[in-house]
Coordinates of C-alpha atoms in Angstrom, one line a residue:
F1 CA -28.4 -9.5 -37.0
Q2 CA -30.1 -6.6 -39.0
A3 CA -29.1 -3.0 -38.4
E4 CA -32.6 -2.2 -37.1
D5 CA -32.4 -5.1 -34.7
G6 CA -29.2 -3.8 -33.3
I7 CA -30.6 -0.3 -32.6
R8 CA -33.6 -1.9 -31.0
D9 CA -31.8 -4.2 -28.7
A10 CA -29.6 -1.3 -27.9
Q11 CA -32.4 0.7 -26.7
E12 CA -34.3 -2.2 -24.9
S13 CA -31.2 -3.8 -23.2
R14 CA -30.5 -3.2 -19.5
G15 CA -28.6 0.2 -19.3
L16 CA -27.9 0.7 -23.0
G17 CA -31.0 3.1 -23.4
D18 CA -29.3 5.6 -21.2
V19 CA -26.1 5.4 -22.9
Y20 CA -27.9 5.6 -26.3
K21 CA -29.6 8.8 -25.3
R22 CA -26.4 10.3 -23.7
Q23 CA -23.7 9.8 -26.3
E24 CA -23.8 11.9 -29.7
V25 CA -21.7 11.0 -32.6
S26 CA -22.2 12.9 -36.0
G27 CA -24.8 15.2 -34.6
Q28 CA -27.2 12.2 -33.5
P29 CA -27.5 9.7 -30.7
A30 CA -25.2 6.8 -31.2
V31 CA -24.4 3.3 -29.5
P32 CA -20.8 2.0 -29.6
L33 CA -20.8 -0.9 -31.9
D34 CA -19.2 -3.1 -29.1
R35 CA -22.3 -2.9 -27.2
I36 CA -24.4 -4.0 -30.0
L37 CA -22.1 -6.9 -30.6
A38 CA -22.0 -7.9 -26.9
R39 CA -25.7 -7.8 -26.9
A40 CA -25.9 -10.2 -29.8
G41 CA -23.7 -12.6 -27.8
C42 CA -20.2 -12.0 -29.0
R43 CA -17.6 -12.6 -26.2
A44 CA -14.6 -11.2 -28.2
V45 CA -14.3 -9.8 -31.7
A46 CA -11.5 -10.5 -34.3
R47 CA -13.1 -9.0 -37.5
V48 CA -16.0 -7.2 -38.4
V49 CA -17.8 -7.3 -41.9
L50 CA -20.3 -4.9 -43.2
I51 CA -22.8 -5.9 -45.8
G52 CA -24.4 -3.0 -47.5
P53 CA -28.0 -3.2 -48.9
D54 CA -26.4 -3.8 -52.3
A55 CA -24.5 -6.9 -50.9
A56 CA -21.2 -4.9 -51.0
R57 CA -18.8 -6.1 -48.3
Q58 CA -16.4 -4.2 -46.2
E59 CA -14.2 -5.8 -43.5
W60 CA -12.0 -4.4 -40.7
D61 CA -9.7 -6.0 -38.2
W62 CA -11.4 -5.2 -35.0
G63 CA -8.4 -4.3 -33.1
S64 CA -7.9 -1.4 -35.5
V65 CA -11.3 0.2 -35.2
A66 CA -12.4 -0.9 -31.7
G67 CA -13.6 2.2 -29.8
R68 CA -14.1 4.2 -33.1
A69 CA -17.1 2.3 -34.4
W70 CA -20.6 3.7 -33.7
W71 CA -24.2 2.6 -34.7
L72 CA -26.0 5.9 -35.3
A73 CA -29.6 6.4 -34.6
D74 CA -30.6 6.6 -38.3
G75 CA -29.4 3.0 -38.7
R76 CA -26.0 3.8 -40.4
L77 CA -22.6 2.9 -39.0
R78 CA -19.7 5.1 -38.4
I79 CA -16.2 3.6 -38.3
G80 CA -13.6 6.3 -37.9
E81 CA -14.4 9.2 -40.0
E82 CA -16.6 7.2 -42.5
I83 CA -20.5 6.5 -42.3
W84 CA -21.9 3.5 -43.9
T85 CA -25.2 2.4 -44.8
V86 CA -25.7 -1.2 -43.3
G87 CA -27.9 -4.0 -44.4
R88 CA -26.1 -6.5 -42.0
V89 CA -23.1 -6.8 -39.7
E90 CA -21.2 -10.0 -39.1
A91 CA -18.6 -10.4 -36.3
V92 CA -15.8 -13.0 -36.5
E93 CA -14.7 -14.1 -33.0
P94 CA -11.1 -14.8 -32.4
E95 CA -9.9 -18.4 -32.6
M96 CA -8.4 -18.0 -29.1
L97 CA -11.9 -18.3 -27.6
D98 CA -11.7 -22.0 -28.2
R99 CA -8.8 -22.2 -25.8
V100 CA -10.2 -20.2 -22.8
E101 CA -9.6 -22.3 -19.8
A102 CA -11.1 -19.8 -17.2
E103 CA -13.4 -16.9 -17.1
I104 CA -13.2 -14.1 -14.6
T105 CA -16.6 -15.2 -13.2
D106 CA -15.0 -18.5 -12.3
L107 CA -12.7 -17.0 -9.6
A108 CA -15.2 -16.2 -6.8
P109 CA -16.8 -19.8 -6.6
T110 CA -13.2 -21.2 -7.0
T111 CA -12.0 -19.2 -4.0
A112 CA -15.0 -20.0 -1.9
A113 CA -14.7 -23.8 -2.7
A114 CA -11.0 -23.6 -1.6
L115 CA -12.0 -22.1 1.7
G116 CA -14.8 -24.7 2.2
L117 CA -17.5 -22.0 1.7
P118 CA -20.4 -21.7 -0.5
A119 CA -20.1 -19.8 -3.7
P120 CA -21.8 -16.0 -3.8
A121 CA -25.6 -16.6 -4.1
Q122 CA -25.8 -15.2 -7.6
S123 CA -22.6 -16.7 -8.9
R124 CA -22.8 -18.2 -12.5
G125 CA -19.2 -19.1 -12.9
R126 CA -17.8 -22.6 -12.3
A127 CA -15.6 -23.5 -9.3
L128 CA -12.4 -24.8 -11.0
P129 CA -10.7 -27.8 -9.5
V130 CA -8.5 -26.8 -6.5
P131 CA -7.7 -28.6 -3.3
P132 CA -8.8 -27.2 0.2
A133 CA -6.5 -24.3 1.5
G134 CA -6.4 -22.5 4.8
H135 CA -6.0 -19.2 2.9
V136 CA -6.5 -17.7 -0.5
L137 CA -4.4 -14.7 -2.0
I138 CA -5.9 -13.0 -5.0
V139 CA -3.5 -10.7 -6.8
L140 CA -5.0 -8.4 -9.3
L141 CA -2.5 -7.2 -12.0
D142 CA -4.6 -4.1 -13.5
G143 CA -4.2 -3.9 -17.4
L144 CA -1.7 -6.9 -18.0
G145 CA -3.8 -8.6 -20.7
Y146 CA -2.9 -12.1 -21.8
L147 CA -1.2 -11.0 -25.0
R148 CA 0.8 -8.2 -23.5
Y149 CA 1.9 -10.7 -20.8
Q150 CA 3.1 -13.2 -23.4
E151 CA 5.3 -10.1 -24.9
A152 CA 6.6 -9.2 -21.5
R153 CA 7.6 -12.8 -20.7
A154 CA 9.4 -13.2 -24.1
A155 CA 11.3 -10.0 -23.3
G156 CA 12.4 -11.4 -19.9
L157 CA 10.3 -8.8 -17.9
T158 CA 8.4 -11.3 -15.7
P159 CA 10.7 -14.0 -14.2
C160 CA 8.6 -14.2 -11.1
L161 CA 5.5 -14.7 -13.0
A162 CA 7.0 -17.0 -15.5
A163 CA 8.2 -19.2 -12.5
L164 CA 4.4 -19.8 -11.7
G165 CA 4.1 -21.6 -15.0
E166 CA 2.0 -20.9 -18.2
P167 CA -1.1 -19.0 -17.2
R168 CA -4.4 -20.2 -18.2
L169 CA -5.9 -18.2 -21.0
G170 CA -8.8 -16.3 -19.3
L171 CA -11.7 -14.3 -20.5
T172 CA -12.9 -11.0 -18.8
V173 CA -16.3 -9.5 -19.2
Y174 CA -17.5 -6.6 -21.3
P175 CA -17.2 -3.8 -21.0
S176 CA -13.6 -4.6 -20.2
I177 CA -13.0 -2.0 -17.6
T178 CA -11.8 -2.4 -14.0
T179 CA -15.2 -1.7 -12.1
V180 CA -17.1 -4.1 -14.2
A181 CA -14.4 -6.8 -14.3
T182 CA -13.9 -6.4 -10.5
A183 CA -17.6 -6.9 -9.8
A184 CA -17.6 -10.0 -12.1
L185 CA -14.5 -11.3 -10.1
L186 CA -15.9 -10.8 -6.6
T187 CA -19.5 -11.9 -7.4
G188 CA -18.9 -14.7 -9.8
A189 CA -21.8 -13.2 -11.9
P190 CA -21.9 -11.4 -15.4
P191 CA -22.7 -7.7 -15.5
A192 CA -26.3 -8.5 -16.4
V193 CA -26.7 -10.2 -12.9
N194 CA -24.6 -8.2 -10.7
G195 CA -25.7 -4.8 -12.1
V196 CA -22.2 -3.4 -12.7
D197 CA -22.4 -3.1 -16.3
R198 CA -20.6 0.4 -17.2
S199 CA -18.2 2.9 -15.9
G200 CA -19.2 4.9 -12.8
V201 CA -21.1 2.0 -11.2
R202 CA -18.8 1.1 -8.3
S203 CA -21.0 -1.2 -6.0
T204 CA -23.4 -4.2 -6.3
E205 CA -26.2 -5.5 -4.1
V206 CA -25.3 -8.9 -5.2
E207 CA -23.4 -11.1 -2.6
T208 CA -19.6 -11.2 -3.2
V209 CA -17.0 -13.7 -2.2
L210 CA -15.9 -10.9 0.5
D211 CA -19.4 -11.1 1.9
V212 CA -19.2 -14.9 2.0
V213 CA -16.1 -14.8 4.0
S214 CA -17.2 -12.2 6.4
K215 CA -20.6 -13.9 7.0
A216 CA -18.7 -17.1 7.8
G217 CA -16.9 -15.2 10.6
R218 CA -13.5 -15.3 8.7
R219 CA -11.4 -12.5 7.9
A220 CA -10.9 -10.7 4.5
V221 CA -8.5 -8.0 3.9
A222 CA -7.9 -5.8 0.8
V223 CA -5.0 -3.6 -0.2
E224 CA -5.6 -1.1 -2.8
G225 CA -3.8 1.8 -4.3
D226 CA -4.8 5.4 -3.8
S227 CA -8.5 4.8 -4.4
L228 CA -11.3 2.3 -4.6
P229 CA -12.3 1.6 -8.0
F230 CA -15.1 -0.8 -6.5
N231 CA -16.7 -1.1 -3.1
L232 CA -15.0 -3.9 -1.4
R233 CA -17.8 -4.5 1.1
G234 CA -17.0 -7.3 3.7
A235 CA -13.3 -6.8 3.7
E236 CA -10.9 -4.6 5.9
V237 CA -9.6 -2.2 3.3
R238 CA -6.2 -0.5 3.2
L239 CA -5.6 2.4 0.9
S240 CA -2.0 2.9 0.1
G241 CA -1.6 6.1 -1.9
D242 CA 1.5 7.5 -3.3
G243 CA 3.2 8.1 0.1
D244 CA 6.9 8.5 -1.3
G245 CA 5.7 10.6 -4.3
N246 CA 7.3 8.6 -6.9
G247 CA 4.2 8.8 -9.3
H248 CA 2.7 5.5 -8.7
T249 CA 1.3 3.3 -5.8
D250 CA 2.7 -0.2 -6.6
D251 CA 5.6 0.1 -4.0
N252 CA 3.2 1.4 -1.3
V253 CA 0.8 -1.3 -2.0
L254 CA 3.5 -3.9 -1.7
E255 CA 4.7 -2.5 1.6
N256 CA 1.0 -2.5 3.1
A257 CA 0.6 -6.1 1.9
L258 CA 3.7 -7.2 3.5
A259 CA 2.8 -5.4 6.8
V260 CA -0.5 -7.3 6.8
L261 CA 1.4 -10.8 6.2
E262 CA 3.7 -10.0 9.0
K263 CA 0.7 -9.9 11.5
G264 CA -0.9 -13.0 10.0
M265 CA -2.3 -14.2 6.7
P266 CA -6.1 -13.4 6.3
D267 CA -8.4 -16.0 5.2
L268 CA -9.0 -14.1 2.0
F269 CA -6.4 -11.6 1.0
Y270 CA -7.0 -9.3 -2.1
I271 CA -4.1 -7.1 -3.3
H272 CA -4.6 -4.8 -6.4
F273 CA -1.5 -3.3 -8.3
H274 CA -2.6 -0.4 -10.5
G275 CA 0.7 0.8 -12.0
I276 CA 0.6 -1.3 -15.2
D277 CA -2.6 0.0 -16.3
D278 CA -1.7 3.7 -15.3
A279 CA 1.5 3.4 -17.4
G280 CA -0.3 1.9 -20.2
H281 CA -2.9 4.8 -20.4
A282 CA -0.3 7.6 -20.2
F283 CA 2.6 6.2 -22.2
G284 CA 1.0 3.3 -24.3
P285 CA 0.9 -0.6 -24.0
G286 CA 4.5 -1.8 -24.9
S287 CA 6.2 1.4 -24.0
P288 CA 9.4 1.5 -21.9
E289 CA 7.5 3.2 -19.1
Q290 CA 4.9 0.3 -19.1
D291 CA 7.6 -2.3 -19.4
A292 CA 9.2 -0.8 -16.3
R293 CA 6.0 -1.1 -14.4
I294 CA 5.5 -4.7 -15.4
A295 CA 8.9 -5.6 -14.3
A296 CA 8.4 -3.9 -11.0
V297 CA 5.1 -5.4 -10.3
D298 CA 6.6 -8.9 -11.3
Q299 CA 9.3 -8.4 -8.5
A300 CA 6.5 -7.4 -6.1
V301 CA 4.7 -10.6 -6.8
G302 CA 7.9 -12.4 -6.1
A303 CA 8.3 -10.6 -2.7
L304 CA 4.8 -11.5 -1.8
L305 CA 5.3 -15.2 -2.7
D306 CA 8.4 -15.2 -0.4
A307 CA 6.3 -14.0 2.6
L308 CA 3.5 -16.4 2.2
P309 CA 2.8 -19.3 4.6
S310 CA 2.5 -22.7 3.2
D311 CA -1.2 -23.3 2.9
V312 CA -2.2 -20.5 0.5
L313 CA -3.9 -20.9 -2.8
L314 CA -2.5 -18.4 -5.0
V315 CA -4.7 -16.6 -7.6
V316 CA -3.0 -14.1 -9.9
L317 CA -4.9 -12.5 -12.7
A318 CA -5.7 -9.5 -14.8
D319 CA -9.0 -7.6 -14.9
H320 CA -8.5 -6.7 -18.6
G321 CA -5.9 -5.8 -21.2
M322 CA -5.2 -2.8 -23.2
H323 CA -5.1 -1.6 -26.9
P324 CA -3.1 1.4 -28.3
V325 CA -5.1 4.5 -29.2
Q326 CA -4.3 8.2 -30.1
G327 CA -6.1 11.1 -28.7
N328 CA -8.0 12.3 -25.6
G329 CA -4.7 12.5 -23.8
R330 CA -4.1 8.7 -23.7
L331 CA -1.9 6.3 -25.6
G332 CA -3.5 3.2 -24.4
N333 CA -7.2 2.4 -23.5
H334 CA -9.5 -0.6 -22.9
G335 CA -13.3 -1.4 -22.5
T336 CA -13.7 -3.1 -25.9
L337 CA -14.4 -6.6 -27.4
S338 CA -10.9 -6.7 -28.9
A339 CA -8.6 -9.7 -28.0
L340 CA -6.1 -7.3 -26.5
D341 CA -8.7 -6.1 -24.1
M342 CA -10.8 -9.3 -23.4
F343 CA -8.1 -11.9 -22.9
I344 CA -6.4 -12.1 -19.6
P345 CA -3.8 -14.4 -17.8
V346 CA -4.8 -16.5 -14.8
W347 CA -2.6 -18.3 -12.5
I348 CA -3.9 -20.7 -9.9
V349 CA -1.2 -22.3 -7.9
S350 CA -2.1 -24.7 -5.3
P351 CA -0.5 -24.8 -1.8

């Protein structure tokens, strides 16, 4: 696509106009190149090629520049500290896309199908083949991308998750952040349909799988950390907090989840562990601190499995991954179209 087409699409597409006006780079309004590429239909990016007006080519590995590439209002492109005059941009998608077995929008219709209920009204995902189940447990491992999981498994950090078998290669939605991914997970609909397409949007008017369960007169329970990144309408919500003051909420989430199970498994049980993501932001993906969180959350998953009744469909997944960064007080971040951010592990274990 041509540079001028990208800018026009950014201004006209839903939500991007406000972002275009609000952000400023190099003294002028700018749009993250990720947004332009997503608008052009890219689901993930491995490399990006810039072709100048004189047909000269420049190429970057997307993982090295994701989050640092901006389309400026004058039609030029800024990557890092350099500004380029652009005739055309070509994005090369990762070969891994050909192996994707599940998308995050597939999980709501799959959950509903297992419970014998209709998919959420605006769902666009496909119901993956699963047997009927009396209950469904969804465990969200915030920030544990597919590639990071493979590293952690190879390092022996995840014996409980590894015992579930090889995860399906999954794909989240853009922008790859918790609010947007959670909305897609629960509605089965992409951001353009459910309306949650950027940071700061924490609710949707679109029906969720929690709504479906509640409307059917069945019980949905959610255990969260110290805050709600997304409105879990239709569920009984338990916020855990860091009651013991150890700097994370994962152990508190586990304690509250086990307390729920002791009183009886809900029809749909949603559990969100935040610590892997928090450690990745603070210390960087692959840091000893994040490794420790991955190992601890893996053990928490094992404790949950030991407490489950026999008729539960288990769904374990991440909302997004994470790439390393420098600056803004963070050593890890996400939200881009890079493979590290977009690919997620998905385990679906039948009763």
